[in-house]
Amino acid sequence: MKAVNNLFMIYRKNNKAFTLLELVVAITILSIITSFIYGVYTGSVKTIDKTSAKVEMYDKARLVLDRMAYELASAATSIDEPEPGFSSFFYGADDKTGGVDTDEIEFVARTNKGNYRFNGKPVLTRISYYLDIKRSERKKEKKKRVYTLYRSEDVIFHREDFEKIKEEEFIDNCRGLNFEYRTDRGWIDNWEDDSNSKQQRGKIPKAVKITLVLTDEEDNEVKFSTIVDLPCSR
């Protein structure tokens, strides 16, 4: 802009007035410069918005995986040899829906419920993580289904205040959830501690690998993964 003004000032020293053609040229140059500046500005705003959305997605994924890892690290197992038909302390299902990993995990963990005690037993909570279609989206047809990660808890040894199962929507825009379980022989895709398998019966795995797939604003899939060691494994 300053350069254009300087040119006009030099020109006016030798000319008393502008012609119509000169005004048109000046307006055209000004329009081009303004359009360029506006394009740079809008491009910067879009880049900032995309970056902010990605940072937010990464933060949410980190918080979710941290919460899951913390609870899995507190997973408990039966002290006594379980009897046939006992309620599972640790269960992991390997599922797929429309080519998408929709695994489910359910385990018993020691939880901090104000350190309540009931009949001399610590407070234990059965926690579940699973993918499901968001209730508001269940009637909509989509080419690529997006899921919501749900978390539910049911206090096993409880007082009356904790008798109801609590379910919450944990995070939206999920495109997959996969759990793998480490044993002495390597990684496996499912776990049933109430089965006849000597490797799993009455036990919990040595570690759990969590893989969470989220989608960004452009519908691109982003994978987040972590491995959690289970101290109570035996």
Coordinates of C-alpha atoms in Angstrom, one line a residue, residues 4-229:
V4 CA 1.3 2.4 -4.3
N5 CA 0.8 5.7 -2.5
N6 CA 4.4 6.8 -3.2
L7 CA 3.9 6.1 -6.9
F8 CA 0.7 8.3 -6.9
M9 CA 2.5 11.1 -5.1
I10 CA 5.4 11.1 -7.6
Y11 CA 2.9 11.1 -10.4
R12 CA 0.9 14.0 -9.0
K13 CA 3.9 16.2 -8.9
N14 CA 3.9 16.2 -12.7
N15 CA 0.1 15.9 -13.1
K16 CA -2.7 18.0 -11.6
A17 CA -5.4 15.2 -11.6
F18 CA -6.0 11.5 -12.2
T19 CA -7.6 10.1 -15.3
L20 CA -10.4 7.6 -15.1
L21 CA -8.0 4.9 -16.4
E22 CA -5.5 5.6 -13.6
L23 CA -8.3 5.3 -11.0
V24 CA -9.4 2.0 -12.4
V25 CA -5.8 0.7 -12.4
A26 CA -5.3 1.9 -8.8
I27 CA -8.5 0.3 -7.6
T28 CA -7.6 -3.0 -9.4
I29 CA -4.2 -3.1 -7.8
L30 CA -5.8 -2.3 -4.4
S31 CA -8.3 -5.1 -4.9
I32 CA -5.6 -7.6 -5.8
I33 CA -3.6 -6.7 -2.7
T34 CA -6.7 -6.8 -0.4
S35 CA -7.7 -10.2 -1.9
F36 CA -4.2 -11.6 -1.2
I37 CA -4.1 -10.3 2.4
Y38 CA -7.7 -11.7 3.0
G39 CA -6.7 -15.1 1.5
V40 CA -3.6 -15.3 3.7
Y41 CA -5.7 -14.3 6.8
T42 CA -8.5 -16.8 6.1
G43 CA -6.0 -19.6 5.4
S44 CA -4.2 -18.9 8.7
V45 CA -7.6 -19.0 10.6
K46 CA -8.5 -22.3 9.0
T47 CA -5.0 -23.7 9.9
I48 CA -5.4 -22.6 13.4
D49 CA -8.9 -24.1 13.7
K50 CA -7.7 -27.5 12.3
T51 CA -4.7 -27.5 14.6
S52 CA -6.8 -26.6 17.7
A53 CA -9.3 -29.4 16.8
K54 CA -6.4 -32.0 16.5
V55 CA -4.9 -30.8 19.8
E56 CA -8.3 -31.2 21.4
M57 CA -8.7 -34.7 20.0
Y58 CA -5.2 -35.8 21.1
D59 CA -5.9 -34.4 24.6
K60 CA -9.2 -36.3 24.9
A61 CA -7.6 -39.5 23.7
R62 CA -4.8 -39.1 26.2
L63 CA -7.3 -38.5 29.1
V64 CA -9.4 -41.5 28.1
L65 CA -6.4 -43.9 27.8
D66 CA -5.0 -42.6 31.1
R67 CA -8.3 -43.3 32.8
M68 CA -8.6 -46.8 31.3
A69 CA -5.0 -47.6 32.1
Y70 CA -5.4 -46.4 35.8
E71 CA -8.5 -48.6 36.3
L72 CA -7.0 -51.6 34.5
A73 CA -3.8 -51.3 36.7
S74 CA -6.2 -51.8 39.7
A75 CA -7.9 -54.9 38.2
A76 CA -8.4 -57.5 40.9
T77 CA -8.8 -61.3 40.7
S78 CA -10.3 -63.9 42.8
I79 CA -8.2 -64.9 45.8
D80 CA -9.6 -68.4 46.1
E81 CA -9.8 -71.0 43.4
P82 CA -13.0 -70.2 41.5
E83 CA -15.8 -72.7 41.4
P84 CA -17.6 -73.7 38.1
G85 CA -20.1 -71.0 37.0
F86 CA -18.5 -68.2 39.1
S87 CA -19.0 -64.6 38.0
S88 CA -16.1 -63.5 35.8
F89 CA -13.6 -61.1 37.4
F90 CA -12.0 -60.3 34.0
Y91 CA -13.7 -60.7 30.6
G92 CA -12.6 -59.4 27.2
A93 CA -14.5 -60.0 23.9
D94 CA -13.0 -59.7 20.5
D95 CA -15.8 -58.3 18.3
K96 CA -16.1 -56.6 14.9
T97 CA -19.1 -54.7 13.5
G98 CA -19.0 -53.8 9.8
G99 CA -15.3 -54.3 9.7
V100 CA -14.7 -52.0 12.7
D101 CA -13.1 -53.3 15.9
T102 CA -15.8 -53.1 18.6
D103 CA -14.2 -55.0 21.4
E104 CA -15.6 -55.0 24.9
I105 CA -13.8 -55.4 28.2
E106 CA -15.2 -56.0 31.7
F107 CA -13.2 -56.3 34.9
V108 CA -13.4 -55.9 38.6
A109 CA -11.2 -53.1 40.1
R110 CA -10.4 -51.6 43.4
T111 CA -12.0 -48.1 43.4
N112 CA -11.7 -45.1 45.6
K113 CA -15.3 -44.7 46.8
G114 CA -14.3 -42.8 49.9
N115 CA -12.6 -46.0 51.3
Y116 CA -16.0 -47.4 52.3
R117 CA -16.1 -50.9 53.8
F118 CA -18.9 -53.3 53.8
N119 CA -18.8 -56.6 55.8
G120 CA -15.1 -56.1 56.2
K121 CA -14.5 -56.2 52.4
P122 CA -13.0 -53.4 50.3
V123 CA -15.1 -51.6 47.7
L124 CA -14.8 -53.4 44.4
T125 CA -16.4 -52.1 41.2
R126 CA -17.2 -54.0 38.0
I127 CA -16.2 -51.7 35.2
S128 CA -17.0 -52.0 31.5
Y129 CA -15.8 -50.3 28.3
Y130 CA -17.6 -50.8 25.0
L131 CA -18.5 -49.0 21.8
D132 CA -22.1 -48.4 20.8
I133 CA -23.9 -46.1 18.4
K134 CA -24.8 -42.8 20.1
R135 CA -28.5 -42.8 20.9
S136 CA -29.2 -39.7 18.9
E137 CA -27.6 -41.2 15.8
R138 CA -29.0 -44.7 15.9
K139 CA -31.8 -44.0 13.4
K140 CA -29.4 -42.3 10.9
E141 CA -27.9 -44.3 8.1
K142 CA -24.2 -43.6 7.4
K143 CA -21.7 -45.1 5.1
K144 CA -19.0 -45.1 7.8
R145 CA -20.6 -45.6 11.2
V146 CA -19.1 -43.5 14.0
Y147 CA -19.4 -44.9 17.6
T148 CA -19.4 -43.5 21.1
L149 CA -17.2 -45.1 23.7
Y150 CA -19.2 -45.9 26.8
R151 CA -18.1 -46.6 30.4
S152 CA -20.3 -48.3 33.0
E153 CA -19.7 -49.2 36.6
D154 CA -21.5 -51.4 39.1
V155 CA -20.3 -51.4 42.7
I156 CA -20.2 -55.0 43.9
F157 CA -19.6 -54.5 47.6
H158 CA -21.7 -51.4 48.2
R159 CA -23.9 -49.3 50.3
E160 CA -27.4 -48.5 49.2
D161 CA -26.1 -45.2 47.6
F162 CA -24.1 -47.1 45.1
E163 CA -26.6 -49.8 44.1
K164 CA -27.4 -48.5 40.6
I165 CA -25.3 -49.2 37.6
K166 CA -23.8 -45.9 36.2
E167 CA -23.3 -45.5 32.5
E168 CA -21.7 -42.5 30.8
E169 CA -20.7 -41.5 27.3
F170 CA -17.0 -41.3 27.5
I171 CA -15.9 -40.0 24.1
D172 CA -17.5 -39.5 20.6
N173 CA -16.3 -40.0 17.1
C174 CA -14.8 -43.4 17.6
R175 CA -14.0 -45.6 14.7
G176 CA -12.7 -48.6 16.6
L177 CA -11.7 -50.1 20.0
N178 CA -9.4 -53.1 20.3
F179 CA -8.1 -54.9 23.3
E180 CA -5.3 -57.5 23.3
Y181 CA -4.2 -59.5 26.3
R182 CA -0.6 -60.7 27.1
T183 CA 0.0 -64.2 28.5
D184 CA 3.1 -66.3 29.0
R185 CA 2.7 -67.4 25.4
G186 CA 2.2 -64.0 23.8
W187 CA -0.7 -61.7 22.9
I188 CA -4.3 -63.0 22.4
D189 CA -7.5 -61.3 21.3
N190 CA -10.0 -62.4 24.0
W191 CA -10.1 -63.3 27.7
E192 CA -12.6 -65.4 29.6
D193 CA -11.5 -66.2 33.2
D194 CA -14.6 -68.3 33.8
S195 CA -13.8 -70.6 30.9
N196 CA -12.2 -74.1 31.1
S197 CA -8.9 -72.8 29.9
K198 CA -6.2 -73.3 32.6
Q199 CA -4.4 -70.3 31.1
Q200 CA -7.3 -67.9 31.9
R201 CA -9.5 -69.5 34.5
G202 CA -9.6 -67.4 37.7
K203 CA -6.8 -65.2 36.4
I204 CA -6.2 -61.8 34.8
P205 CA -3.7 -61.1 31.9
K206 CA -0.2 -59.9 32.5
A207 CA -0.9 -56.8 30.4
V208 CA -3.6 -55.2 28.2
K209 CA -3.0 -53.3 25.0
I210 CA -5.6 -50.7 24.2
T211 CA -6.0 -49.3 20.7
L212 CA -8.5 -46.5 20.2
V213 CA -9.4 -45.1 16.8
L214 CA -10.9 -41.7 16.5
T215 CA -11.9 -39.5 13.5
D216 CA -11.0 -35.9 13.0
E217 CA -13.1 -33.2 11.4
E218 CA -12.0 -34.4 7.9
D219 CA -13.1 -38.0 8.7
N220 CA -9.5 -39.2 8.9
E221 CA -8.8 -42.0 11.2
V222 CA -6.2 -41.5 14.0
K223 CA -5.0 -44.4 16.2
F224 CA -4.0 -44.1 19.8
S225 CA -2.5 -47.0 21.7
T226 CA -1.0 -47.8 25.1
I227 CA 0.0 -51.0 27.0
V228 CA -1.0 -51.4 30.7
D229 CA 0.7 -53.8 33.0

